[in-house]
Amino acid sequence: MAKIIPNGEATLDALRARPGALIGPAELAGAGIVRNYTSLNAWIARGALPPPVKLPGGFLRWRAGDVLDKLGLAAPAGDA
């Protein structure tokens, strides 16, 4: 099981501040959403994450706001 090296700057608050940002596994790990590729792949397989954007080279990225909305982690109304 390969551990994802988290992006230390990708906290939940940072993702909430930039909902249009494209994020990858390091940002998901930095925000405490996933820890390793096994859990990330399981979440993808069962549809727990929104559909990713596929970039050239096969890289998968997600819009931060879409992930937060899907997981119920978006800032409450009035807190944004």
PDB file of C-alpha atoms in Angstrom:
ATOM      1  CA  MET A   1       0.000   0.000   0.000  1.00  0.00           C
ATOM      2  CA  ALA A   2       1.700   3.178  -1.197  1.00  0.00           C
ATOM      3  CA  LYS A   3       1.302   6.149   1.092  1.00  0.00           C
ATOM      4  CA  ILE A   4       0.508   9.486  -0.518  1.00  0.00           C
ATOM      5  CA  ILE A   5       2.924  12.251   0.478  1.00  0.00           C
ATOM      6  CA  PRO A   6       0.569  15.039   1.577  1.00  0.00           C
ATOM      7  CA  ASN A   7       0.805  18.613   0.433  1.00  0.00           C
ATOM      8  CA  GLY A   8       1.148  20.394   3.780  1.00  0.00           C
ATOM      9  CA  GLU A   9      -0.476  23.554   2.450  1.00  0.00           C
ATOM     10  CA  ALA A  10      -3.672  21.778   1.354  1.00  0.00           C
ATOM     11  CA  THR A  11      -5.826  22.085   4.455  1.00  0.00           C
ATOM     12  CA  LEU A  12      -9.613  21.935   4.317  1.00  0.00           C
ATOM     13  CA  ASP A  13      -9.706  25.713   4.787  1.00  0.00           C
ATOM     14  CA  ALA A  14      -7.292  26.192   1.879  1.00  0.00           C
ATOM     15  CA  LEU A  15      -9.463  23.993  -0.354  1.00  0.00           C
ATOM     16  CA  ARG A  16     -12.595  25.889   0.717  1.00  0.00           C
ATOM     17  CA  ALA A  17     -10.887  29.173  -0.181  1.00  0.00           C
ATOM     18  CA  ARG A  18     -10.175  27.932  -3.733  1.00  0.00           C
ATOM     19  CA  PRO A  19     -13.146  25.779  -4.775  1.00  0.00           C
ATOM     20  CA  GLY A  20     -12.212  25.968  -8.466  1.00  0.00           C
ATOM     21  CA  ALA A  21      -8.668  24.678  -7.917  1.00  0.00           C
ATOM     22  CA  LEU A  22      -7.741  21.338  -9.462  1.00  0.00           C
ATOM     23  CA  ILE A  23      -6.389  19.042  -6.770  1.00  0.00           C
ATOM     24  CA  GLY A  24      -4.694  15.664  -6.859  1.00  0.00           C
ATOM     25  CA  PRO A  25      -3.820  12.914  -4.401  1.00  0.00           C
ATOM     26  CA  ALA A  26      -1.292  15.054  -2.475  1.00  0.00           C
ATOM     27  CA  GLU A  27      -3.893  17.736  -1.783  1.00  0.00           C
ATOM     28  CA  LEU A  28      -6.522  15.140  -0.832  1.00  0.00           C
ATOM     29  CA  ALA A  29      -4.010  13.671   1.635  1.00  0.00           C
ATOM     30  CA  GLY A  30      -2.961  17.089   2.933  1.00  0.00           C
ATOM     31  CA  ALA A  31      -6.580  17.895   3.742  1.00  0.00           C
ATOM     32  CA  GLY A  32      -6.932  14.563   5.556  1.00  0.00           C
ATOM     33  CA  ILE A  33      -9.383  13.104   3.039  1.00  0.00           C
ATOM     34  CA  VAL A  34      -7.292  10.059   1.985  1.00  0.00           C
ATOM     35  CA  ARG A  35      -4.031   8.523   3.236  1.00  0.00           C
ATOM     36  CA  ASN A  36      -2.953   6.109   0.542  1.00  0.00           C
ATOM     37  CA  TYR A  37      -3.599   5.031  -3.017  1.00  0.00           C
ATOM     38  CA  THR A  38      -5.570   1.973  -1.905  1.00  0.00           C
ATOM     39  CA  SER A  39      -8.173   4.123  -0.160  1.00  0.00           C
ATOM     40  CA  LEU A  40      -8.150   6.661  -3.000  1.00  0.00           C
ATOM     41  CA  ASN A  41      -8.783   3.927  -5.576  1.00  0.00           C
ATOM     42  CA  ALA A  42     -11.549   2.433  -3.410  1.00  0.00           C
ATOM     43  CA  TRP A  43     -13.253   5.831  -3.111  1.00  0.00           C
ATOM     44  CA  ILE A  44     -13.031   6.307  -6.884  1.00  0.00           C
ATOM     45  CA  ALA A  45     -14.410   2.793  -7.566  1.00  0.00           C
ATOM     46  CA  ARG A  46     -17.448   3.235  -5.343  1.00  0.00           C
ATOM     47  CA  GLY A  47     -18.205   6.759  -6.563  1.00  0.00           C
ATOM     48  CA  ALA A  48     -17.433   8.467  -3.257  1.00  0.00           C
ATOM     49  CA  LEU A  49     -15.538  11.180  -5.139  1.00  0.00           C
ATOM     50  CA  PRO A  50     -16.967  13.244  -7.990  1.00  0.00           C
ATOM     51  CA  PRO A  51     -15.800  12.413 -11.516  1.00  0.00           C
ATOM     52  CA  PRO A  52     -12.188  13.535 -12.010  1.00  0.00           C
ATOM     53  CA  VAL A  53     -10.796  15.720 -14.761  1.00  0.00           C
ATOM     54  CA  LYS A  54      -8.313  13.646 -16.783  1.00  0.00           C
ATOM     55  CA  LEU A  55      -5.267  15.685 -17.773  1.00  0.00           C
ATOM     56  CA  PRO A  56      -2.696  14.819 -20.446  1.00  0.00           C
ATOM     57  CA  GLY A  57      -0.450  12.017 -19.274  1.00  0.00           C
ATOM     58  CA  GLY A  58      -3.326  10.300 -17.477  1.00  0.00           C
ATOM     59  CA  PHE A  59      -3.193  12.490 -14.384  1.00  0.00           C
ATOM     60  CA  LEU A  60      -6.484  12.675 -12.492  1.00  0.00           C
ATOM     61  CA  ARG A  61      -7.509  15.869 -10.755  1.00  0.00           C
ATOM     62  CA  TRP A  62     -10.674  16.989  -9.018  1.00  0.00           C
ATOM     63  CA  ARG A  63     -12.187  20.421  -8.524  1.00  0.00           C
ATOM     64  CA  ALA A  64     -11.783  21.186  -4.824  1.00  0.00           C
ATOM     65  CA  GLY A  65     -15.335  22.497  -4.446  1.00  0.00           C
ATOM     66  CA  ASP A  66     -16.818  19.392  -6.083  1.00  0.00           C
ATOM     67  CA  VAL A  67     -14.937  17.113  -3.674  1.00  0.00           C
ATOM     68  CA  LEU A  68     -15.941  19.148  -0.629  1.00  0.00           C
ATOM     69  CA  ASP A  69     -19.591  19.239  -1.735  1.00  0.00           C
ATOM     70  CA  LYS A  70     -19.689  15.484  -2.444  1.00  0.00           C
ATOM     71  CA  LEU A  71     -18.202  14.692   0.974  1.00  0.00           C
ATOM     72  CA  GLY A  72     -20.319  17.243   2.855  1.00  0.00           C
ATOM     73  CA  LEU A  73     -17.229  19.247   3.845  1.00  0.00           C
ATOM     74  CA  ALA A  74     -18.055  22.547   2.148  1.00  0.00           C
ATOM     75  CA  ALA A  75     -18.166  25.595   4.396  1.00  0.00           C
ATOM     76  CA  PRO A  76     -21.632  26.223   5.848  1.00  0.00           C
ATOM     77  CA  ALA A  77     -23.589  29.069   4.241  1.00  0.00           C
ATOM     78  CA  GLY A  78     -22.408  32.381   5.627  1.00  0.00           C
ATOM     79  CA  ASP A  79     -18.989  31.011   6.599  1.00  0.00           C
ATOM     80  CA  ALA A  80     -17.478  31.233   3.126  1.00  0.00           C
TER      81      ALA A  80
END
